[in-house]
Tab-separated table of C-alpha atoms in Angstrom:
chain	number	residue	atom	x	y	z
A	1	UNK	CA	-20.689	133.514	-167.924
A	2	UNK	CA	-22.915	132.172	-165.720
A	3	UNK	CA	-26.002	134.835	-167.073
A	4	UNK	CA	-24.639	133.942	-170.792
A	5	UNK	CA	-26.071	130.322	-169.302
A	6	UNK	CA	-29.128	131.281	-167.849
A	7	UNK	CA	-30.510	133.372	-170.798
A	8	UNK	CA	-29.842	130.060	-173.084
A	9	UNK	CA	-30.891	127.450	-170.441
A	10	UNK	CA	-34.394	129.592	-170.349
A	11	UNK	CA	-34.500	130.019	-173.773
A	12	UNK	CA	-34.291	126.378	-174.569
A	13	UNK	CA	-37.156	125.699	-172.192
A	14	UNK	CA	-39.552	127.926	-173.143
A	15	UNK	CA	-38.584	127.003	-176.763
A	16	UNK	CA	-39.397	122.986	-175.915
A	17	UNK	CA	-42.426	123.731	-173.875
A	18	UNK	CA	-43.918	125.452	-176.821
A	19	UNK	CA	-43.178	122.943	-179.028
A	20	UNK	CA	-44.588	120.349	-177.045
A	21	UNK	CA	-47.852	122.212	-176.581
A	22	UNK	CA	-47.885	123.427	-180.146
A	23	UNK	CA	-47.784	119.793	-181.442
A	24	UNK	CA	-50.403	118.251	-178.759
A	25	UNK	CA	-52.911	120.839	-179.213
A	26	UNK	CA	-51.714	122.636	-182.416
A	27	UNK	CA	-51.537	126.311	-180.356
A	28	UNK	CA	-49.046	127.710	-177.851
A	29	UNK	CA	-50.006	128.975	-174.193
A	30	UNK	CA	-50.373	132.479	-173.628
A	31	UNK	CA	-48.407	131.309	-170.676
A	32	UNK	CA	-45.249	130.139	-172.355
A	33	UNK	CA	-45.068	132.683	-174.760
A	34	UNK	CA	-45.231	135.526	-172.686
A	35	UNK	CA	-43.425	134.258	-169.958
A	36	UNK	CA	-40.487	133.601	-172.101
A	37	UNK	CA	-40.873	137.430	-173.417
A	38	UNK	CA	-40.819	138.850	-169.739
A	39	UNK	CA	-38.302	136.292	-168.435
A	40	UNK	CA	-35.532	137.499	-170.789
A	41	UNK	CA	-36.703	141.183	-170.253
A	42	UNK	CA	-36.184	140.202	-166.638
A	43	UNK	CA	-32.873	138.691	-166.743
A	44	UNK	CA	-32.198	142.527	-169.268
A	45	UNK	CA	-33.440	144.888	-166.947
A	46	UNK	CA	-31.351	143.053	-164.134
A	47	UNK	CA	-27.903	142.632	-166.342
A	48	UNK	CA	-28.489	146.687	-167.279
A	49	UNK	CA	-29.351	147.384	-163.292
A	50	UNK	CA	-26.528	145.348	-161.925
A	51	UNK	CA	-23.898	147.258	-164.626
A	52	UNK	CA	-24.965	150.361	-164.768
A	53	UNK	CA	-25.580	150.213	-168.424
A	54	UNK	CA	-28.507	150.464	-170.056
A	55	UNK	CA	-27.275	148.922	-173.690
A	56	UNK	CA	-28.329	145.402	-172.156
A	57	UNK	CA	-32.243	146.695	-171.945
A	58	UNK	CA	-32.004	148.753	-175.230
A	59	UNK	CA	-30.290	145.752	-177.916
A	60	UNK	CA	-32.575	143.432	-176.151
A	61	UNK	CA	-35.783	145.544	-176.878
A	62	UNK	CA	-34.298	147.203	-180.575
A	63	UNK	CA	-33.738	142.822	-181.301
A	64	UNK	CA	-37.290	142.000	-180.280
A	65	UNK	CA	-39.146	144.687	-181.745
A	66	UNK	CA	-37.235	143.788	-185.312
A	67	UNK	CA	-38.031	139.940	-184.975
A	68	UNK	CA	-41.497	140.674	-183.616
A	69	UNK	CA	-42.320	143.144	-186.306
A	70	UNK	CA	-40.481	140.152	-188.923
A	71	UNK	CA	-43.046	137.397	-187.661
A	72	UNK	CA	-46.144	140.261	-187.324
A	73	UNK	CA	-45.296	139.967	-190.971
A	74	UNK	CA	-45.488	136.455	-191.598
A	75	UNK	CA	-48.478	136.648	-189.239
A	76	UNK	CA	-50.264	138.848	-191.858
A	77	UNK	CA	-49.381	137.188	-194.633
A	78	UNK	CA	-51.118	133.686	-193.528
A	79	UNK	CA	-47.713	132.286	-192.911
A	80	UNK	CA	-47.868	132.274	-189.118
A	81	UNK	CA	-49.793	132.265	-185.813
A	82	UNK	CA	-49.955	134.646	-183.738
A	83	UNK	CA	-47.651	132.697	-180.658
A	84	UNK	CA	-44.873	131.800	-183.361
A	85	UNK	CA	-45.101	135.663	-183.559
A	86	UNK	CA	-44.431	135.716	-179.819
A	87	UNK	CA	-41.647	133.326	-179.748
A	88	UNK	CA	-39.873	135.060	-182.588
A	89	UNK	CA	-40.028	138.382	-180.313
A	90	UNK	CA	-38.723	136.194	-177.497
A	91	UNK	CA	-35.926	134.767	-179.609
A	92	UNK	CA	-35.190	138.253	-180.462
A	93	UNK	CA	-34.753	139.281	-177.443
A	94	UNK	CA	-32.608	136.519	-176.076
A	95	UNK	CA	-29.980	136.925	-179.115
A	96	UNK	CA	-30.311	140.640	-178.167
A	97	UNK	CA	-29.356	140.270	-175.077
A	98	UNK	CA	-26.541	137.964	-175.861
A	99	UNK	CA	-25.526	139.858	-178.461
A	100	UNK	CA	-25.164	142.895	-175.450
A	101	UNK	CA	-22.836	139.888	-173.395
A	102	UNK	CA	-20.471	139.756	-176.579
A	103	UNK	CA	-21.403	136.267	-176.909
A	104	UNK	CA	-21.440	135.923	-180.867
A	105	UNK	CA	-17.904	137.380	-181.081
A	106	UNK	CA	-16.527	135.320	-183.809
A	107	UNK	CA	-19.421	135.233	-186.585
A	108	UNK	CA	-18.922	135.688	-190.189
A	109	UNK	CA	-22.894	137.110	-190.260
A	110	UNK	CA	-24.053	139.741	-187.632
A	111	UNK	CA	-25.829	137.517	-185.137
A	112	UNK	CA	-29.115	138.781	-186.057
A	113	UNK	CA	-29.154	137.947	-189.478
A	114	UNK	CA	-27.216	134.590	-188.720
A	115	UNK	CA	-30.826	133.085	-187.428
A	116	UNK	CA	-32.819	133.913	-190.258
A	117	UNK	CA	-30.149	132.396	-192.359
A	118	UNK	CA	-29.940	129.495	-190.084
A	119	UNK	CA	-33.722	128.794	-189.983
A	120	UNK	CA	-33.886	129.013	-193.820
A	121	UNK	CA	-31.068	126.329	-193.694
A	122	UNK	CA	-33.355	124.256	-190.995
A	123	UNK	CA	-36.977	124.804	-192.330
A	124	UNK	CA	-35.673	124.202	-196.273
């Protein structure tokens, strides 16, 4: 429970301290966004070491690949910049990694497809 915590707690920071840099200066910090992409492959690699299961590392990655390769997309199309690109890998791999905890448990959607619908919802 308590790593369930941590992965959100860190996911919510690096998610506010983008937005506050993205709306001062209208880009987001190398630093943030890959620091919230190796923080949550940190806090991976460590659940998969600690269990002795590698599923933690591998839905976290197969997640952030699929969302980063979703926003490299948008990226291409004109729709994006290149750090929302980064942020939607590190959102990726967050709800990968949660989704390895057994955290979304009760969802009518899989988890992964539950975002997309829920940022539609948000952005609309």
């Amino acid at each position: 429970m308590i790593v369930i915590d941590l992965i959100i707690w860190v996911s919510m920071f690096m998610l506010l301290s983008a937005s506050y840099f993205d709306l001062r200066t209208g880009e987001i910090p190398e630093m943030v966004s890959r620091g919230f992409i190796f923080s949550i492959l940190l806090m991976a690699s460590a659940q998969s070491i600690l269990n002795f299961n590698p599923s933690y590392v591998i839905n976290s990655m197969v997640m952030g690949t699929a969302y980063f390769l979703f926003g490299y997309l948008m990226f291409y199309l004109g729709e994006w910049g290149g750090g929302d690109v980064k942020l939607l890998a590190g959102i990726g791999l967050s709800l990968g990694l949660l989704g390895a905890e057994n955290y979304f448990l009760d969802e009518i959607f899989p988890y992964y497809i539950s975002y997309f619908i829920n940022m539609a919802i948000v952005s609309s």
